[in-house]
Short mmCIF file of C-alpha atoms and ligand atoms in Angstrom, two decimals:
data_model
loop_
_atom_site.label_atom_id
_atom_site.label_comp_id
_atom_site.label_asym_id
_atom_site.label_seq_id
_atom_site.Cartn_x
_atom_site.Cartn_y
_atom_site.Cartn_z
CA MET A 1 0.00 0.00 0.00
CA LEU A 2 1.46 3.22 -1.20
CA THR A 3 0.53 6.62 0.25
CA LEU A 4 1.68 9.87 -1.29
CA VAL A 5 0.68 13.36 -0.17
CA GLY A 6 1.81 16.76 -1.28
CA GLU A 7 0.75 20.21 -2.39
CA ASP A 8 -1.54 19.85 -5.39
CA ARG A 9 -0.12 20.64 -8.82
CA PRO A 10 -0.76 19.37 -12.33
CA GLY A 11 1.00 16.14 -13.27
CA ILE A 12 1.17 14.30 -9.95
CA VAL A 13 -0.84 11.27 -11.08
CA ALA A 14 0.99 11.07 -14.40
CA GLY A 15 4.41 11.44 -12.75
CA VAL A 16 3.76 8.82 -10.08
CA THR A 17 2.15 6.23 -12.33
CA ASP A 18 4.79 6.69 -15.02
CA ALA A 19 7.58 6.05 -12.48
CA LEU A 20 5.75 2.91 -11.30
CA PHE A 21 5.22 1.71 -14.84
CA ARG A 22 8.91 2.18 -15.70
CA GLY A 23 9.88 0.32 -12.53
CA GLY A 24 7.73 -2.65 -13.55
CA TRP A 25 5.09 -2.17 -10.85
CA ASN A 26 1.46 -3.15 -11.40
CA LEU A 27 -1.30 -0.91 -10.08
CA GLY A 28 -4.36 -2.27 -8.27
CA GLU A 29 -7.17 -0.43 -6.53
CA ALA A 30 -6.46 3.23 -6.01
CA SER A 31 -8.03 6.30 -4.48
CA MET A 32 -6.68 9.70 -5.47
CA ILE A 33 -8.27 12.96 -4.45
CA ARG A 34 -7.64 16.59 -3.77
CA LEU A 35 -8.27 17.54 -0.14
CA GLY A 36 -7.81 21.17 0.81
CA GLY A 37 -4.87 22.29 -1.31
CA ASN A 38 -3.23 18.91 -1.16
CA PHE A 39 -3.37 15.93 -3.40
CA SER A 40 -3.46 12.49 -1.84
CA VAL A 41 -2.81 9.16 -3.47
CA MET A 42 -3.43 5.76 -1.94
CA MET A 43 -2.95 2.71 -4.05
CA MET A 44 -2.16 -0.94 -4.02
CA VAL A 45 0.82 -1.87 -6.17
CA ARG A 46 2.39 -5.21 -6.88
CA GLY A 47 5.90 -5.99 -8.05
CA THR A 48 9.38 -6.94 -7.01
CA GLY A 49 12.21 -4.80 -5.68
CA ASP A 50 12.08 -1.57 -3.74
CA VAL A 51 9.13 0.60 -4.69
CA THR A 52 10.50 3.48 -2.60
CA GLU A 53 13.60 3.59 -4.81
CA ALA A 54 11.51 3.48 -7.97
CA LEU A 55 9.44 6.45 -6.85
CA ARG A 56 11.98 8.60 -5.03
CA PRO A 57 13.01 10.84 -7.98
CA ALA A 58 9.42 11.56 -9.01
CA ALA A 59 8.25 12.10 -5.42
CA GLN A 60 11.13 14.43 -4.66
CA SER A 61 10.70 16.52 -7.77
CA MET A 62 7.01 17.03 -7.00
CA GLY A 63 7.40 17.52 -3.26
CA LEU A 64 5.42 14.45 -2.24
CA HIS A 65 5.69 12.66 1.09
CA MET A 66 5.73 8.93 0.59
CA HIS A 67 4.82 6.02 2.80
CA VAL A 68 4.90 2.32 1.99
CA ASP A 69 3.25 -0.54 3.88
CA GLU A 70 3.57 -4.16 2.92
CA ILE A 71 0.12 -5.70 2.85
CA SER A 72 -1.37 -9.03 1.95
CA GLY A 73 -4.28 -7.42 0.08
CA ASP A 74 -5.48 -9.03 -3.08
CA LEU A 75 -7.82 -8.36 -5.95
CA HIS A 76 -11.49 -9.32 -5.73
CA GLN A 77 -12.00 -8.56 -2.07
CA HIS A 78 -14.68 -5.96 -2.65
CA MET A 79 -17.44 -5.54 -0.11
CA VAL A 80 -20.70 -4.11 -1.34
CA PRO A 81 -22.28 -1.45 0.91
CA ASN A 82 -25.90 -2.03 1.92
CA ILE A 83 -26.57 1.06 4.04
CA GLN A 84 -25.97 4.73 3.42
CA VAL A 85 -25.90 7.42 6.09
CA ARG A 86 -26.10 11.10 5.22
CA VAL A 87 -25.35 13.61 7.94
CA SER A 88 -25.54 17.38 7.88
CA GLY A 89 -25.45 19.98 10.61
CA ALA A 90 -23.79 23.12 11.89
CA ASP A 91 -20.05 22.58 11.79
CA ARG A 92 -18.93 21.82 15.34
CA ALA A 93 -16.31 19.73 17.02
CA GLY A 94 -17.09 16.05 17.47
CA ILE A 95 -19.69 15.36 14.77
CA VAL A 96 -17.65 12.70 13.03
CA ALA A 97 -16.56 11.02 16.25
CA GLN A 98 -20.11 10.88 17.58
CA VAL A 99 -21.67 9.60 14.39
CA THR A 100 -19.03 7.00 13.68
CA GLY A 101 -18.95 5.95 17.32
CA ALA A 102 -22.69 5.31 17.26
CA LEU A 103 -22.32 3.40 14.00
CA ALA A 104 -19.50 1.25 15.34
CA GLU A 105 -21.59 0.36 18.36
CA ALA A 106 -24.42 -0.72 16.06
CA GLY A 107 -22.04 -3.09 14.28
CA PHE A 108 -21.80 -0.92 11.17
CA ASN A 109 -18.61 -1.34 9.14
CA ILE A 110 -17.67 1.85 7.26
CA LEU A 111 -16.43 1.21 3.72
CA GLU A 112 -16.31 4.80 2.59
CA LEU A 113 -16.68 8.20 4.20
CA GLU A 114 -16.72 11.53 2.43
CA SER A 115 -17.19 14.84 4.10
CA ASP A 116 -17.16 18.46 3.15
CA VAL A 117 -17.91 21.83 4.66
CA ALA A 118 -20.61 23.75 2.81
CA GLY A 119 -22.51 26.94 3.64
CA SER A 120 -20.94 30.32 4.26
CA ARG A 121 -17.80 31.22 6.18
CA GLU A 122 -19.97 32.58 9.01
CA ARG A 123 -22.36 29.63 9.11
CA PRO A 124 -20.48 26.56 7.94
CA VAL A 125 -22.46 23.37 7.51
CA TYR A 126 -20.79 20.00 7.79
CA ILE A 127 -21.97 17.40 5.29
CA MET A 128 -20.97 13.77 5.49
CA ASN A 129 -21.84 10.77 3.44
CA ILE A 130 -21.04 7.31 4.73
CA GLN A 131 -21.51 3.97 3.03
CA GLY A 132 -21.03 0.71 4.80
CA VAL A 133 -22.19 -2.80 5.54
CA THR A 134 -24.07 -4.12 8.47
CA GLU A 135 -25.90 -7.29 9.33
CA THR A 136 -28.36 -5.41 11.50
CA THR A 137 -31.48 -3.65 10.26
CA LEU A 138 -31.82 -0.11 8.99
CA GLU A 139 -34.08 0.68 11.95
CA ARG A 140 -31.39 -0.39 14.39
CA VAL A 141 -28.87 1.94 12.71
CA GLU A 142 -31.43 4.77 12.84
CA GLN A 143 -32.02 4.19 16.55
CA ALA A 144 -28.29 4.30 17.20
CA LEU A 145 -28.11 7.74 15.58
CA ASP A 146 -31.31 9.11 17.11
CA ALA A 147 -29.60 10.51 20.18
CA LEU A 148 -27.45 12.91 18.19
CA GLY A 149 -29.99 15.74 18.37
CA ASP A 150 -28.53 18.73 16.58
CA VAL A 151 -27.52 17.06 13.31
CA ASP A 152 -29.76 15.87 10.50
CA VAL A 153 -29.23 12.19 9.83
CA SER A 154 -30.83 10.13 7.12
CA VAL A 155 -30.28 6.40 6.86
CA SER A 156 -31.27 4.56 3.70
CA SER A 157 -30.66 1.10 2.38
CA ILE A 158 -28.59 0.65 -0.75
CA GLU A 159 -30.05 -1.89 -3.11
CA THR A 160 -27.38 -2.78 -5.65
CA LEU A 161 -28.87 -3.56 -9.02
CA ILE A 162 -27.36 -6.55 -10.78
CA GLY A 163 -28.48 -6.96 -14.35
CA MET B 1 -34.10 -25.15 -21.54
CA ALA B 2 -30.50 -24.31 -20.94
CA VAL B 3 -28.31 -21.91 -19.01
CA LEU B 4 -26.48 -19.86 -21.62
CA GLU B 5 -22.93 -18.57 -21.35
CA ILE B 6 -22.73 -14.93 -20.27
CA LEU B 7 -20.31 -12.65 -22.11
CA ARG B 8 -17.97 -10.83 -19.72
CA ILE B 9 -15.77 -7.79 -20.16
CA PRO B 10 -13.49 -7.20 -21.98
CA ASP B 11 -15.50 -9.07 -24.63
CA GLU B 12 -15.92 -6.61 -27.50
CA ARG B 13 -19.28 -8.11 -28.42
CA LEU B 14 -20.81 -6.37 -25.39
CA LYS B 15 -20.38 -3.11 -27.33
CA ARG B 16 -22.35 -4.34 -30.31
CA PRO B 17 -25.83 -2.78 -30.80
CA SER B 18 -28.72 -5.24 -31.11
CA GLU B 19 -31.31 -5.47 -33.88
CA PRO B 20 -35.09 -5.28 -33.44
CA VAL B 21 -36.93 -8.61 -33.32
CA GLU B 22 -39.04 -9.19 -36.44
CA HIS B 23 -40.40 -12.71 -36.00
CA PHE B 24 -42.45 -13.47 -32.91
CA ASP B 25 -42.21 -17.24 -33.29
CA ASP B 26 -41.56 -20.35 -31.22
CA ALA B 27 -37.81 -19.96 -31.68
CA LEU B 28 -38.02 -16.53 -30.04
CA ARG B 29 -40.02 -17.89 -27.12
CA ALA B 30 -37.62 -20.82 -26.68
CA PHE B 31 -34.71 -18.40 -26.54
CA ILE B 32 -36.54 -16.25 -23.97
CA ALA B 33 -37.00 -19.32 -21.77
CA ASP B 34 -33.25 -19.95 -21.90
CA LEU B 35 -32.51 -16.29 -21.21
CA GLU B 36 -34.75 -16.40 -18.14
CA GLU B 37 -33.08 -19.56 -16.88
CA THR B 38 -29.71 -17.86 -17.33
CA ARG B 39 -30.87 -14.82 -15.34
CA ARG B 40 -32.07 -17.00 -12.49
CA HIS B 41 -28.81 -18.91 -12.52
CA GLY B 42 -26.81 -15.73 -11.81
CA PRO B 43 -26.41 -14.36 -8.29
CA GLY B 44 -29.44 -12.18 -7.62
CA ALA B 45 -29.80 -10.65 -11.05
CA VAL B 46 -32.96 -8.55 -11.45
CA GLY B 47 -32.53 -8.33 -15.20
CA ILE B 48 -30.78 -9.64 -18.26
CA ALA B 49 -30.50 -8.56 -21.89
CA ALA B 50 -30.16 -10.86 -24.90
CA PRO B 51 -26.76 -9.48 -26.03
CA GLN B 52 -25.31 -10.55 -22.66
CA VAL B 53 -25.56 -14.12 -23.94
CA GLY B 54 -24.36 -13.24 -27.44
CA CYS B 55 -27.78 -12.90 -29.08
CA PHE B 56 -27.93 -9.44 -30.64
CA GLN B 57 -31.67 -8.95 -30.60
CA ARG B 58 -33.64 -6.36 -28.65
CA ILE B 59 -34.99 -8.54 -25.83
CA VAL B 60 -34.76 -7.89 -22.08
CA ILE B 61 -36.14 -9.52 -18.96
CA VAL B 62 -36.64 -7.56 -15.73
CA ASP B 63 -38.10 -8.62 -12.40
CA VAL B 64 -37.54 -6.49 -9.30
CA SER B 65 -40.29 -8.08 -7.22
CA ASN B 66 -37.77 -9.80 -4.92
CA THR B 67 -35.67 -6.97 -3.50
CA ARG B 68 -34.66 -6.91 0.17
CA LYS B 69 -36.89 -3.89 0.71
CA PRO B 70 -39.99 -4.06 -1.52
CA VAL B 71 -40.09 -1.46 -4.32
CA PRO B 72 -42.88 -0.50 -6.74
CA ASN B 73 -42.86 -3.06 -9.55
CA HIS B 74 -44.77 -4.75 -12.35
CA GLY B 75 -43.54 -8.25 -11.51
CA HIS B 76 -41.84 -10.37 -14.10
CA MET B 77 -41.57 -8.66 -17.50
CA VAL B 78 -40.32 -9.95 -20.84
CA LEU B 79 -39.94 -6.99 -23.17
CA VAL B 80 -39.21 -7.28 -26.87
CA ASN B 81 -38.11 -4.19 -28.79
CA PRO B 82 -38.47 -1.97 -25.69
CA GLU B 83 -38.30 1.73 -26.27
CA ILE B 84 -38.26 4.44 -23.61
CA VAL B 85 -40.53 7.25 -24.76
CA HIS B 86 -40.35 9.53 -21.73
CA TRP B 87 -37.78 10.24 -18.99
CA GLU B 88 -38.13 12.28 -15.83
CA GLY B 89 -36.02 13.10 -12.78
CA TYR B 90 -32.62 11.72 -11.94
CA GLU B 91 -31.14 9.79 -9.08
CA MET B 92 -27.92 8.03 -8.29
CA GLY B 93 -27.85 4.37 -7.42
CA ARG B 94 -25.40 1.53 -7.21
CA GLU B 95 -25.22 -0.97 -10.05
CA GLY B 96 -23.38 -4.11 -10.94
CA CYS B 97 -23.70 -6.41 -13.93
CA LEU B 98 -23.57 -10.11 -14.78
CA SER B 99 -21.13 -9.12 -17.54
CA VAL B 100 -18.86 -7.16 -15.15
CA PRO B 101 -17.90 -9.51 -12.30
CA ASP B 102 -16.72 -8.10 -8.97
CA TYR B 103 -17.35 -4.44 -9.58
CA THR B 104 -20.13 -2.07 -8.57
CA GLY B 105 -20.40 1.66 -9.14
CA ASN B 106 -22.72 4.62 -8.89
CA VAL B 107 -24.77 5.56 -11.92
CA ILE B 108 -27.25 8.40 -12.48
CA ARG B 109 -30.53 7.28 -14.06
CA ALA B 110 -33.95 8.76 -14.70
CA THR B 111 -36.36 8.13 -11.80
CA HIS B 112 -39.52 7.86 -13.90
CA ILE B 113 -39.84 6.42 -17.39
CA ARG B 114 -42.59 5.48 -19.77
CA LEU B 115 -41.89 2.71 -22.21
CA LYS B 116 -43.36 0.83 -25.12
CA ALA B 117 -42.52 -2.74 -26.03
CA ARG B 118 -43.87 -5.98 -27.45
CA ASP B 119 -44.57 -9.17 -25.58
CA PRO B 120 -43.16 -12.52 -26.84
CA HIS B 121 -46.23 -12.92 -29.08
CA GLY B 122 -45.90 -9.46 -30.62
CA ALA B 123 -48.69 -7.76 -28.65
CA ALA B 124 -48.12 -4.12 -27.76
CA LEU B 125 -47.21 -3.27 -24.16
CA GLU B 126 -46.93 0.03 -22.38
CA TYR B 127 -45.58 0.69 -18.90
CA THR B 128 -45.00 3.62 -16.60
CA MET B 129 -42.36 2.79 -14.02
CA GLU B 130 -40.27 4.42 -11.35
CA GLY B 131 -37.26 4.04 -9.11
CA PHE B 132 -35.41 0.75 -8.96
CA GLU B 133 -37.52 -0.86 -11.68
CA ALA B 134 -36.96 2.11 -14.00
CA ARG B 135 -33.24 1.85 -13.24
CA ALA B 136 -33.20 -1.84 -14.13
CA LEU B 137 -34.92 -1.13 -17.44
CA GLN B 138 -32.44 1.61 -18.33
CA HIS B 139 -29.52 -0.70 -17.45
CA GLU B 140 -30.87 -3.48 -19.69
CA ILE B 141 -31.80 -1.21 -22.61
CA ASP B 142 -28.25 0.15 -22.45
CA HIS B 143 -27.06 -3.40 -23.18
CA LEU B 144 -29.20 -3.39 -26.34
CA ASP B 145 -27.34 -0.28 -27.44
CA GLY B 146 -23.92 -1.73 -26.62
CA THR B 147 -23.42 0.41 -23.50
CA LEU B 148 -22.30 -0.92 -20.10
CA PHE B 149 -22.90 0.75 -16.74
CA ILE B 150 -19.14 1.16 -16.32
CA ASP B 151 -19.37 3.75 -19.13
CA ARG B 152 -21.73 5.77 -16.92
CA VAL B 153 -20.17 5.47 -13.46
CA VAL B 154 -19.80 8.72 -11.53
CA SER B 155 -18.26 9.48 -8.17
CA ARG B 156 -20.54 10.37 -5.29
CA ARG B 157 -18.69 13.62 -4.88
CA THR B 158 -19.76 14.65 -8.37
CA ASP B 159 -23.35 13.96 -7.46
CA LEU B 160 -23.19 16.01 -4.28
CA PHE B 161 -22.14 19.08 -6.22
CA ARG B 162 -24.68 18.46 -8.95
CA ARG B 163 -27.44 18.28 -6.37
CA LYS B 164 -26.55 21.65 -4.92
CA VAL B 165 -26.56 23.28 -8.33
CA TYR B 166 -29.85 21.71 -9.32
CA GLN B 167 -31.58 22.67 -6.09
CA LYS B 168 -30.50 26.29 -6.10
CA GLY B 169 -30.77 27.25 -9.72
CA GLY B 170 -32.80 24.45 -11.21
CA ALA B 171 -30.33 24.71 -14.06
CA LYS B 172 -29.49 21.79 -16.27
CA ASP B 173 -25.95 21.09 -17.30
ZN1 ZN C 1 -25.78 -5.55 -17.11
#
């Protein structure tokens, strides 16, 4: 698992993937996104040798911090989310911790979490979208989040269409 | 009856547009029986289109009457030469495909559609449908036009921004 973070600029993805390609590394699942003014890359790569060496010149020239973890991950281990939770409320400390804490207690496994701050500078609104899997019912997840008072929470089931 | 082999990506034939059915005969109905058996054989498929088994004719089967949470539906439908004549609304939802193993993604589809089709004997059909059933129809009709859902996948983040724009200005992109 490869993690790269640095100030956003054009050409990061191209530079990183080109260096990996030249070093003979295969790319697997990846998530790359701009957060604030930074660009973050997380991806699974497979190959032999030292991936840090292969990437060092590119990472240095683009000012990217790099981190490598050896993992036993493999292809075809996807989990399909069955519940979606949307949260919005006045931006205040602790929203994420409270929501995710309640979800964890309800046995809800988060697969993906996205959040953003919308609204004006004076009245920021925190918006969060969580997708995950749980064996318990939608009602049980709703109950777990009921106590959170000042934030709007909507829980819906995700029915994945196969056709 | 037989379970037919399903074409899987990267098979180029999945991009091939299908032709309208002209003969509503026993051969057509025998093929539809096989297509239905193939759909049932797959893991939880709510629909299937003829080109997914290498038959490039405009035939789809959809049945969303068995979802985990019940949704509005017309039961089991066999639609020959289906044609969507009206679209309304949009919504994002997660899709997968018998022809695309081990991948699901978010796709924006119309929430309400009206469609015309023929039954296996050539009689005219007309349906108004919504939500998950409308989504299934759009997914299957895409197959008839050689389009896969992976050509339409969007990120949720995209959708979030689209929503805001739509709600405030009502503008279309
Ligand atoms: Zn499909």
